mmCIF file of C-alpha atoms and ligand atoms in Angstrom:
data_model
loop_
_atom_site.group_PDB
_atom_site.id
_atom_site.type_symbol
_atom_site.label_atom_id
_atom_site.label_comp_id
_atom_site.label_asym_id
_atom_site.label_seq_id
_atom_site.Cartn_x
_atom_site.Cartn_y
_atom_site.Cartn_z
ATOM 1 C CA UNK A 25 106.976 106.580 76.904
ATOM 2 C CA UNK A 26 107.075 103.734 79.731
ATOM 3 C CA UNK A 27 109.685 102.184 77.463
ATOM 4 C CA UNK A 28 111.866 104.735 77.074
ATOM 5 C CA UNK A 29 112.719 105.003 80.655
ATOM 6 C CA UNK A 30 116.408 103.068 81.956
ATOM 7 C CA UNK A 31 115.639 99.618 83.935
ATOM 8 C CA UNK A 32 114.999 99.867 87.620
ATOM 9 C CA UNK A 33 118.340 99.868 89.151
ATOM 10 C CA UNK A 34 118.775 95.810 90.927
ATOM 11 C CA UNK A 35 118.983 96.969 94.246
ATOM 12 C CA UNK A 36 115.163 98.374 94.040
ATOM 13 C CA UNK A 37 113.717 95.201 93.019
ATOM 14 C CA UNK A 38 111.199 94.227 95.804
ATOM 15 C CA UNK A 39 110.071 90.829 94.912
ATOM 16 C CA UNK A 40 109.105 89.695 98.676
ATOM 17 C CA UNK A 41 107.427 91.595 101.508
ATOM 18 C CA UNK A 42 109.931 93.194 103.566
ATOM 19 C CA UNK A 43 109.318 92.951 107.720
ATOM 20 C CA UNK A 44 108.360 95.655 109.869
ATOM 21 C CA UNK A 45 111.178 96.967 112.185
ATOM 22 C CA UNK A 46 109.245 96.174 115.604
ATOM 23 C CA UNK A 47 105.825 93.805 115.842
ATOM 24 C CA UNK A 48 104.888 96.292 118.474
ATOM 25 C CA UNK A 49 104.183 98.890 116.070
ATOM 26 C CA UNK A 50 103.455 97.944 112.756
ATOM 27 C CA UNK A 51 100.994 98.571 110.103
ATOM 28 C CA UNK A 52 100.536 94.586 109.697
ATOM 29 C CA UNK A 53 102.697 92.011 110.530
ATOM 30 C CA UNK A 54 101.818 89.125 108.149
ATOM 31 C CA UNK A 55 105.006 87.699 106.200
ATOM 32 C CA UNK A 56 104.191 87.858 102.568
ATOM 33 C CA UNK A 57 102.227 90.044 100.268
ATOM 34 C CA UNK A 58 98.202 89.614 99.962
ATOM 35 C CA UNK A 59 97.547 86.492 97.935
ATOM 36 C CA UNK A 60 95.336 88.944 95.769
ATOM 37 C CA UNK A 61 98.439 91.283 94.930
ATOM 38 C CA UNK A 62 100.189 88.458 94.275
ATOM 39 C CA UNK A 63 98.116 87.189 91.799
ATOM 40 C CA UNK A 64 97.251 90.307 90.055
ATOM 41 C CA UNK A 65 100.784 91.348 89.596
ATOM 42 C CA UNK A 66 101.950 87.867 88.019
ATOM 43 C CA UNK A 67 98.997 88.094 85.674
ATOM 44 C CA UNK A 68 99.320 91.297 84.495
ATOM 45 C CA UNK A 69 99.925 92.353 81.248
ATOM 46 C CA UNK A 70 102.239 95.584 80.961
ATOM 47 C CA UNK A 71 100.331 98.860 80.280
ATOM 48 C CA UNK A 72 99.377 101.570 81.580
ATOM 49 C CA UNK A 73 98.053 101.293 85.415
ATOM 50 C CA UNK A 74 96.956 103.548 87.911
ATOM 51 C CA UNK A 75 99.073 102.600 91.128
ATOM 52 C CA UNK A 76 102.080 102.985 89.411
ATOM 53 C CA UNK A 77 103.190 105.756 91.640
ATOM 54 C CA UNK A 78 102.481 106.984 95.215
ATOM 55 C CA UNK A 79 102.781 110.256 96.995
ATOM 56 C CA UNK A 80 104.835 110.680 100.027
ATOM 57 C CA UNK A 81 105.056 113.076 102.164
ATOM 58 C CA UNK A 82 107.817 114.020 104.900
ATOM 59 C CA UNK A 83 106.567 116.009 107.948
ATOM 60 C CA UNK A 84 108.435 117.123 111.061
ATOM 61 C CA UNK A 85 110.164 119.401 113.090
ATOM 62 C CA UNK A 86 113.111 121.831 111.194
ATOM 63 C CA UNK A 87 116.214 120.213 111.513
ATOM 64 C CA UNK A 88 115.245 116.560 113.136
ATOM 65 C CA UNK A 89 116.668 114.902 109.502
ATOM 66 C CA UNK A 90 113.692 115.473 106.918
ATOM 67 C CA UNK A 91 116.433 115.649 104.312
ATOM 68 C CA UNK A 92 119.270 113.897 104.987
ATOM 69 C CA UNK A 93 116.868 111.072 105.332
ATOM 70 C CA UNK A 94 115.624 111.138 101.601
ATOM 71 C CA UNK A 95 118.660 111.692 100.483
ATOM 72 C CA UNK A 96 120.502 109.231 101.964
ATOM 73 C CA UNK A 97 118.046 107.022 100.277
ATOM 74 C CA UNK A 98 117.933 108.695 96.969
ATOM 75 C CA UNK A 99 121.340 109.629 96.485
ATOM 76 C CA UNK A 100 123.376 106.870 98.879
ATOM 77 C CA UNK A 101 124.966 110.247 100.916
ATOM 78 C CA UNK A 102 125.234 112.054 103.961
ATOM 79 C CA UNK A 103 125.803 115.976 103.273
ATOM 80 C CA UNK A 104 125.194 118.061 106.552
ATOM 81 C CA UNK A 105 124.758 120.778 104.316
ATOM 82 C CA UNK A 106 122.117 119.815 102.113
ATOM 83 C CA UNK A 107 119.549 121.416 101.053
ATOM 84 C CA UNK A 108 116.395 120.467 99.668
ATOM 85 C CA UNK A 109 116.753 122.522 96.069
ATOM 86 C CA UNK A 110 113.934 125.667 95.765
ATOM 87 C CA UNK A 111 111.436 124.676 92.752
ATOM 88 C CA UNK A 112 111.904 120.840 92.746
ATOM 89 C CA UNK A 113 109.602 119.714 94.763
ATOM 90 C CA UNK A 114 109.933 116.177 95.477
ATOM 91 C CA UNK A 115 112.716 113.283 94.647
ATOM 92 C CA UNK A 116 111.206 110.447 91.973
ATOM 93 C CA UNK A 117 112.291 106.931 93.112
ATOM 94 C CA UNK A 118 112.044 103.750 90.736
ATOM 95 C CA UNK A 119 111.476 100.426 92.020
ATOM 96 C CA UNK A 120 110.000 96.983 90.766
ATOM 97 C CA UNK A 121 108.160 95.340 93.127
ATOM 98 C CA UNK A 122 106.325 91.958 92.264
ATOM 99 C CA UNK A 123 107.132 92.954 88.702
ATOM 100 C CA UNK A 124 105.066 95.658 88.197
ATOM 101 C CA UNK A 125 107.337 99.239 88.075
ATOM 102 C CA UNK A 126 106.461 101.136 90.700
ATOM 103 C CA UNK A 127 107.432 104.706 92.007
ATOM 104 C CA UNK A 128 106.911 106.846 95.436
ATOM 105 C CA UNK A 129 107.434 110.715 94.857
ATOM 106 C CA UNK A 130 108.942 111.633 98.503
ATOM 107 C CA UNK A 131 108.157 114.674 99.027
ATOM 108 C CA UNK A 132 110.383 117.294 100.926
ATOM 109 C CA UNK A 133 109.776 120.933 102.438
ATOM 110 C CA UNK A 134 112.312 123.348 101.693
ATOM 111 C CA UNK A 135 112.732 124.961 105.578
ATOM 112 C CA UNK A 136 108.886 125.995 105.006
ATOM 113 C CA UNK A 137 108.274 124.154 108.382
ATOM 114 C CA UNK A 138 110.104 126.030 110.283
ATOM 115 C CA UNK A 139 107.329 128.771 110.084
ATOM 116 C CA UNK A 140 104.728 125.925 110.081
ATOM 117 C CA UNK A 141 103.539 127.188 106.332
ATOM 118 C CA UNK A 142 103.362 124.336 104.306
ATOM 119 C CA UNK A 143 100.832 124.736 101.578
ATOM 120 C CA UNK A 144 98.206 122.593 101.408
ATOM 121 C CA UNK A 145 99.283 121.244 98.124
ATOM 122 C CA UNK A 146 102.036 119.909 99.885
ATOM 123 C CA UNK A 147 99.684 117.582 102.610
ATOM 124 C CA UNK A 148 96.751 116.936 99.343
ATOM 125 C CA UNK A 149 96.666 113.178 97.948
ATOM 126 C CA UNK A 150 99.271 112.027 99.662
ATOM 127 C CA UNK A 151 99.256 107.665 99.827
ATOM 128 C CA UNK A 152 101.874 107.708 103.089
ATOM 129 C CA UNK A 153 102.746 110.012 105.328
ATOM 130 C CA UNK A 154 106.126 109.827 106.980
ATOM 131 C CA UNK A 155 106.531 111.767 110.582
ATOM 132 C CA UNK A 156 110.000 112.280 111.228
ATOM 133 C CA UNK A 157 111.733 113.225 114.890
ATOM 134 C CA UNK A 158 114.865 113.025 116.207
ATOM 135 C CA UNK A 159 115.436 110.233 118.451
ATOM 136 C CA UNK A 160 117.558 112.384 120.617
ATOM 137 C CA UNK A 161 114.963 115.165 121.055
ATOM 138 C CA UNK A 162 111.891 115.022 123.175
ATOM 139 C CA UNK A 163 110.129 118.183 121.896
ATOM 140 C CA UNK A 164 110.421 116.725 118.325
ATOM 141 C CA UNK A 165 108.176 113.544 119.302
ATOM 142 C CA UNK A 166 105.644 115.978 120.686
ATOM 143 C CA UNK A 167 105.278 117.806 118.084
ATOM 144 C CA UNK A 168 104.814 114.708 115.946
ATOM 145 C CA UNK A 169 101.297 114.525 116.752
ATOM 146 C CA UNK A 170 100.928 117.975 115.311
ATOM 147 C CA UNK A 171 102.198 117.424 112.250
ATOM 148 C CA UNK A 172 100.375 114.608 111.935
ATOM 149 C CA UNK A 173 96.909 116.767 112.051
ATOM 150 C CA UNK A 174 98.285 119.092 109.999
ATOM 151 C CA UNK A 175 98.950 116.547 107.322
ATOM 152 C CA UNK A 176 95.493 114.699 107.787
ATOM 153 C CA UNK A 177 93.647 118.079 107.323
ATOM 154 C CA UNK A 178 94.100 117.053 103.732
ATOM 155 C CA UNK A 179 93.579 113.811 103.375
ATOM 156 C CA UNK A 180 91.593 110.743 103.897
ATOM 157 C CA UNK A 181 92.250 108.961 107.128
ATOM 158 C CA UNK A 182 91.162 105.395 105.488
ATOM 159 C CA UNK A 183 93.119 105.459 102.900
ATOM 160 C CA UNK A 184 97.294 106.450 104.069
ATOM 161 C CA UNK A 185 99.676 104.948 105.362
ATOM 162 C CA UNK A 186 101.582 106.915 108.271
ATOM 163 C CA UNK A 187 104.906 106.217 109.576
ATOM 164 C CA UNK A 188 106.339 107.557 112.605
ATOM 165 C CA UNK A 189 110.411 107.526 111.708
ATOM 166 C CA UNK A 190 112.977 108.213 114.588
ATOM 167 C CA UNK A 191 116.287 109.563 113.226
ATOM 168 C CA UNK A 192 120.120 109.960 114.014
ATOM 169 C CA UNK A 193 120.021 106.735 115.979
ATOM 170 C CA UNK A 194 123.813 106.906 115.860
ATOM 171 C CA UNK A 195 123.570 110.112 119.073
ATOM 172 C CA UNK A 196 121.697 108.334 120.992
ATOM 173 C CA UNK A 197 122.878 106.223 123.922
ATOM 174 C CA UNK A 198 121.094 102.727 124.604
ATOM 175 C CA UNK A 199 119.006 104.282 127.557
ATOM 176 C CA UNK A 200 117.982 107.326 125.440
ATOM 177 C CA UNK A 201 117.109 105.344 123.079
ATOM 178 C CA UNK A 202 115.186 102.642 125.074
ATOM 179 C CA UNK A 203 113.250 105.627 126.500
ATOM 180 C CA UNK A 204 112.353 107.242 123.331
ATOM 181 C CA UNK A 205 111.094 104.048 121.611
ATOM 182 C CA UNK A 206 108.916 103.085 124.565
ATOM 183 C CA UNK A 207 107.278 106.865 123.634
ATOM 184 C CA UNK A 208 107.703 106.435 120.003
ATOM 185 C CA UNK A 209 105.761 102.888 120.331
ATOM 186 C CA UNK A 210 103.028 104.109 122.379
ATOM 187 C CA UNK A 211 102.100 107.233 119.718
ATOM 188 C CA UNK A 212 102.555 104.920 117.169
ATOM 189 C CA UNK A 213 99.874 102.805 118.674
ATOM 190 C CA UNK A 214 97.463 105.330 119.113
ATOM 191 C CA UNK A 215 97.758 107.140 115.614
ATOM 192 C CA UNK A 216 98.276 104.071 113.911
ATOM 193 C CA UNK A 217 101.480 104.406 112.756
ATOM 194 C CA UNK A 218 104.482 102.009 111.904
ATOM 195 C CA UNK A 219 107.628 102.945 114.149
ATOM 196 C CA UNK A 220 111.224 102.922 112.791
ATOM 197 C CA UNK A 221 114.225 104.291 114.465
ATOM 198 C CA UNK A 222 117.420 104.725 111.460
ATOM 199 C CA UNK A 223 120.327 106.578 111.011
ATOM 200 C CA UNK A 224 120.825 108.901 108.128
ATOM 201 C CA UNK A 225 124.442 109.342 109.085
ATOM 202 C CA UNK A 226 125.399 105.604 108.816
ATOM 203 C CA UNK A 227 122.377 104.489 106.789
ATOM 204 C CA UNK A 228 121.037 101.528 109.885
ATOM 205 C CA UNK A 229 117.435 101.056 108.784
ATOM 206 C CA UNK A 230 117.267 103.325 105.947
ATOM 207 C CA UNK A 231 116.664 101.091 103.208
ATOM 208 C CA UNK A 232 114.636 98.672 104.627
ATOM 209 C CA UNK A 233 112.349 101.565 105.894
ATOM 210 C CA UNK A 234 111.711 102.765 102.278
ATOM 211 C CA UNK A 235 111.306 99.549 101.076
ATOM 212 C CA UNK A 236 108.642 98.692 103.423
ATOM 213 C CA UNK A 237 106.900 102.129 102.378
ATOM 214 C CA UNK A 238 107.288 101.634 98.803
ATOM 215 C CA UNK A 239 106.022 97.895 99.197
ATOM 216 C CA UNK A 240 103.020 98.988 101.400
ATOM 217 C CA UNK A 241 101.779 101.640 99.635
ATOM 218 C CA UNK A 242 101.656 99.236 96.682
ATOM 219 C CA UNK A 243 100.078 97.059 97.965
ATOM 220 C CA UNK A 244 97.176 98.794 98.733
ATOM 221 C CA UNK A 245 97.433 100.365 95.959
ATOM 222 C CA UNK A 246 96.762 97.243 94.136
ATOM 223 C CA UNK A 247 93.939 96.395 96.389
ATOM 224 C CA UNK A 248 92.001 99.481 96.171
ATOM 225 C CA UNK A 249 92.597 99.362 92.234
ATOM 226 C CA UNK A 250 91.033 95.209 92.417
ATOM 227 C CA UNK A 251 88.083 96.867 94.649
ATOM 228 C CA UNK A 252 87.716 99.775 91.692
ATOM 229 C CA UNK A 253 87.814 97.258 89.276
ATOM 230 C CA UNK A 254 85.762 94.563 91.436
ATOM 231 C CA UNK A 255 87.701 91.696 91.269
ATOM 232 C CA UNK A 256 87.119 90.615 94.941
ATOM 233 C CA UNK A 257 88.071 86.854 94.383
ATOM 234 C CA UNK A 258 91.491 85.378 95.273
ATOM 235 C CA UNK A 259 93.192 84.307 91.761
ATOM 236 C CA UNK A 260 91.491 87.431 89.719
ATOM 237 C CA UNK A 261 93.499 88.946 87.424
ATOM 238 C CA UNK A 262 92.775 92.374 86.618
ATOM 239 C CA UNK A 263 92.675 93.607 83.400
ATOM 240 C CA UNK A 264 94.731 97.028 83.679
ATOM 241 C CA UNK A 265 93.196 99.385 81.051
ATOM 242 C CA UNK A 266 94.385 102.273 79.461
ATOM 243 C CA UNK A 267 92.657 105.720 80.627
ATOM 244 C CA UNK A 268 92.253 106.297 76.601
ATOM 245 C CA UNK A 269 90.682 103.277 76.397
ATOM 246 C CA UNK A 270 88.130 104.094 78.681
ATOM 247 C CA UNK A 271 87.409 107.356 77.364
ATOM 248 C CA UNK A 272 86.507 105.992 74.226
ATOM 249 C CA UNK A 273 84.145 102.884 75.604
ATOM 250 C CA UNK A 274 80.622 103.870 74.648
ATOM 251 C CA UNK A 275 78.492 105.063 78.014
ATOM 252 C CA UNK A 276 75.130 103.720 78.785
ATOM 253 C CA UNK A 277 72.583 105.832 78.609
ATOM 254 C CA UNK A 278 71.065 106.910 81.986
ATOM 255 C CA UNK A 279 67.113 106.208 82.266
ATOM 256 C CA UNK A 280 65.619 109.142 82.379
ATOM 257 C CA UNK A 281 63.831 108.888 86.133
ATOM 258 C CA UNK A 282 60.593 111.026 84.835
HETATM 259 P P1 GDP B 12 115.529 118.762 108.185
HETATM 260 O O1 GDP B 12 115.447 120.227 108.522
HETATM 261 O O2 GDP B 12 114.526 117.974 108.968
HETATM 262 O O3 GDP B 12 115.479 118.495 106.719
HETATM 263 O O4 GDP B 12 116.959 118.267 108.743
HETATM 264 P P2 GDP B 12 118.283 117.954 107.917
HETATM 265 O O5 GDP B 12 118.137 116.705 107.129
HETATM 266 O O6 GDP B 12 118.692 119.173 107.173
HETATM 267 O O7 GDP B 12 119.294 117.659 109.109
HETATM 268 C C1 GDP B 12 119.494 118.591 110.145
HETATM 269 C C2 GDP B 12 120.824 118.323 110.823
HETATM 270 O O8 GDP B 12 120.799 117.041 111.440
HETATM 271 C C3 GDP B 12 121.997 118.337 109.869
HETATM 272 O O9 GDP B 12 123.054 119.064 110.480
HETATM 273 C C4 GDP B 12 122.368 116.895 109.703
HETATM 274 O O10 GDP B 12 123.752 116.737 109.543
HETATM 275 C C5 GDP B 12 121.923 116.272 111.013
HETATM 276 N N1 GDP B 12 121.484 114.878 110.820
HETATM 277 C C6 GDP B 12 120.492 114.430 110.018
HETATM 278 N N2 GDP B 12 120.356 113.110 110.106
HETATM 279 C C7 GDP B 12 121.291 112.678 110.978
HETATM 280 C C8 GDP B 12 121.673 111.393 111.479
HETATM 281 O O11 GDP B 12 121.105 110.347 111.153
HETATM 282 N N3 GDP B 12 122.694 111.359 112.387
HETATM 283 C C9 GDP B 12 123.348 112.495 112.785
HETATM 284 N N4 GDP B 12 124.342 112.365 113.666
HETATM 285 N N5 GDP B 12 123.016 113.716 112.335
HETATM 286 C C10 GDP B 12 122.016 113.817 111.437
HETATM 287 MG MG1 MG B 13 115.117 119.829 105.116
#
């Protein structure tokens, strides 16, 4: 099935780690991937493997960009009037990074936050959450921390990746802007959150913002699926099985305790 599917397009080959936007608020700031990824993506064997794709979901106020952010990504545009389509919930994204094929599902409401009734289906098993507000509005950054609850409600706090994303960078004027990251910054600290400040409209930062979720969330993707597997040591390769394969293994048989 894998097979079937068109090449990754060239520009969404990640094969080094791309930087944070500020060292002030970032998830890590170390250069290159973990030596462990490293090594278990070079020695692996294509097949069937269970970080190959990563849910992300995109939270904020109505109207601070949600959309035009993913699909100025997705779709290399900037349509005022776009809307995310009723029934489809989320965009599919293909990269390659270190290799391995890799995909984030991004996730986007369609105006359901505007009444604050996102389903919880929306929020569940999400890998990275993305908190959007609009660099040139102070309510929206208040409200961030809101829809950051909302979205944790459903998931477990060890084990996403937030992002706090600032958008339409082009509005703002150099003090506005100096002003909102200095707030932006300090939530970002305290919920743990990487900070980046882009521009749907002319596309600053967009890229390199998805990049840097798509390589994160791989990454510890890749670690949590060594820790599954235990291969703790630096240089183990993992040996990616196929769910079938597993099925079929024969299970030992408890001890029966009395
Ligand atoms: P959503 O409700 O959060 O999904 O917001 P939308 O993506 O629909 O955008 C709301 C409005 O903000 C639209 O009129 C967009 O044209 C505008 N907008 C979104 N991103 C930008 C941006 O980066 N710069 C500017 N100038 N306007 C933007
Ligand atoms: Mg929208």
């Amino acid at each position: 099935m894998r097979n079937m599917l068109p090449p990754v397009k060239k520009d969404r080959i990640i094969a080094q780690l791309p930087q944070c936007f500020t060292p002030n608020a970032a998830l890590h700031t170390k250069e290159s991937f973990h030596t462990q990824v490293t090594s278990a993506c070079h020695g692996q064997k294509t097949g069937p493997v269970g970080f190959n794709i990563a849910k992300v979901i995109v939270v904020g106020d109505v109207a601070v960009g949600k959309t035009c952010l993913i699909s100025r990504f997705c779709k290399d545009m900037f349509d005022k009037n776009y809307k995310a389509t009723i029934g489809v919930d989320f965009e599919m994204e293909r990269f390659e990074v270190l290799g391995v094929p890799f995909s984030l599902q991004l996730w986007d409401t369609a105006g359901q936050e505007r009444f604050k009734c996102i389903a919880s289906t929306y929020y569940r098993g999400a890998q990275a959450i993305i908190v959007v507000f609009d660099l040139s509005s102070v309510g929206s950054l208040i409200h961030a921390r809101q829809w950051l609850e909302d979205a944790m409600k459903e998931n477990d706090p060890s084990s996403v990746l937030l992002f706090l994303v600032g958008t339409k960078k082009d509005l703002s004027s150099p003090d506005q802007l100096e002003y909102m990251e200095q707030e932006a910054i300090r939530l970002s600290e305290e919920i743990k959150a990487e900070y980046w400040a882009v521009s749907a409209k002319s596309g600053d930062g967009v890229k390199d913002f998805f990049f840097r979720v798509a390589s994160l969330t791989f990454e510890a993707n890749v670690l949590a699926e060594l820790e599954r597997s235990g291969c703790r040591q630096i240089g183990d390769i993992i040996r990616i099985t196929d769910s079938t394969e597993e099925q079929h293994k024969p299970t030992k048989k408890k001890a029966n305790c009395c």
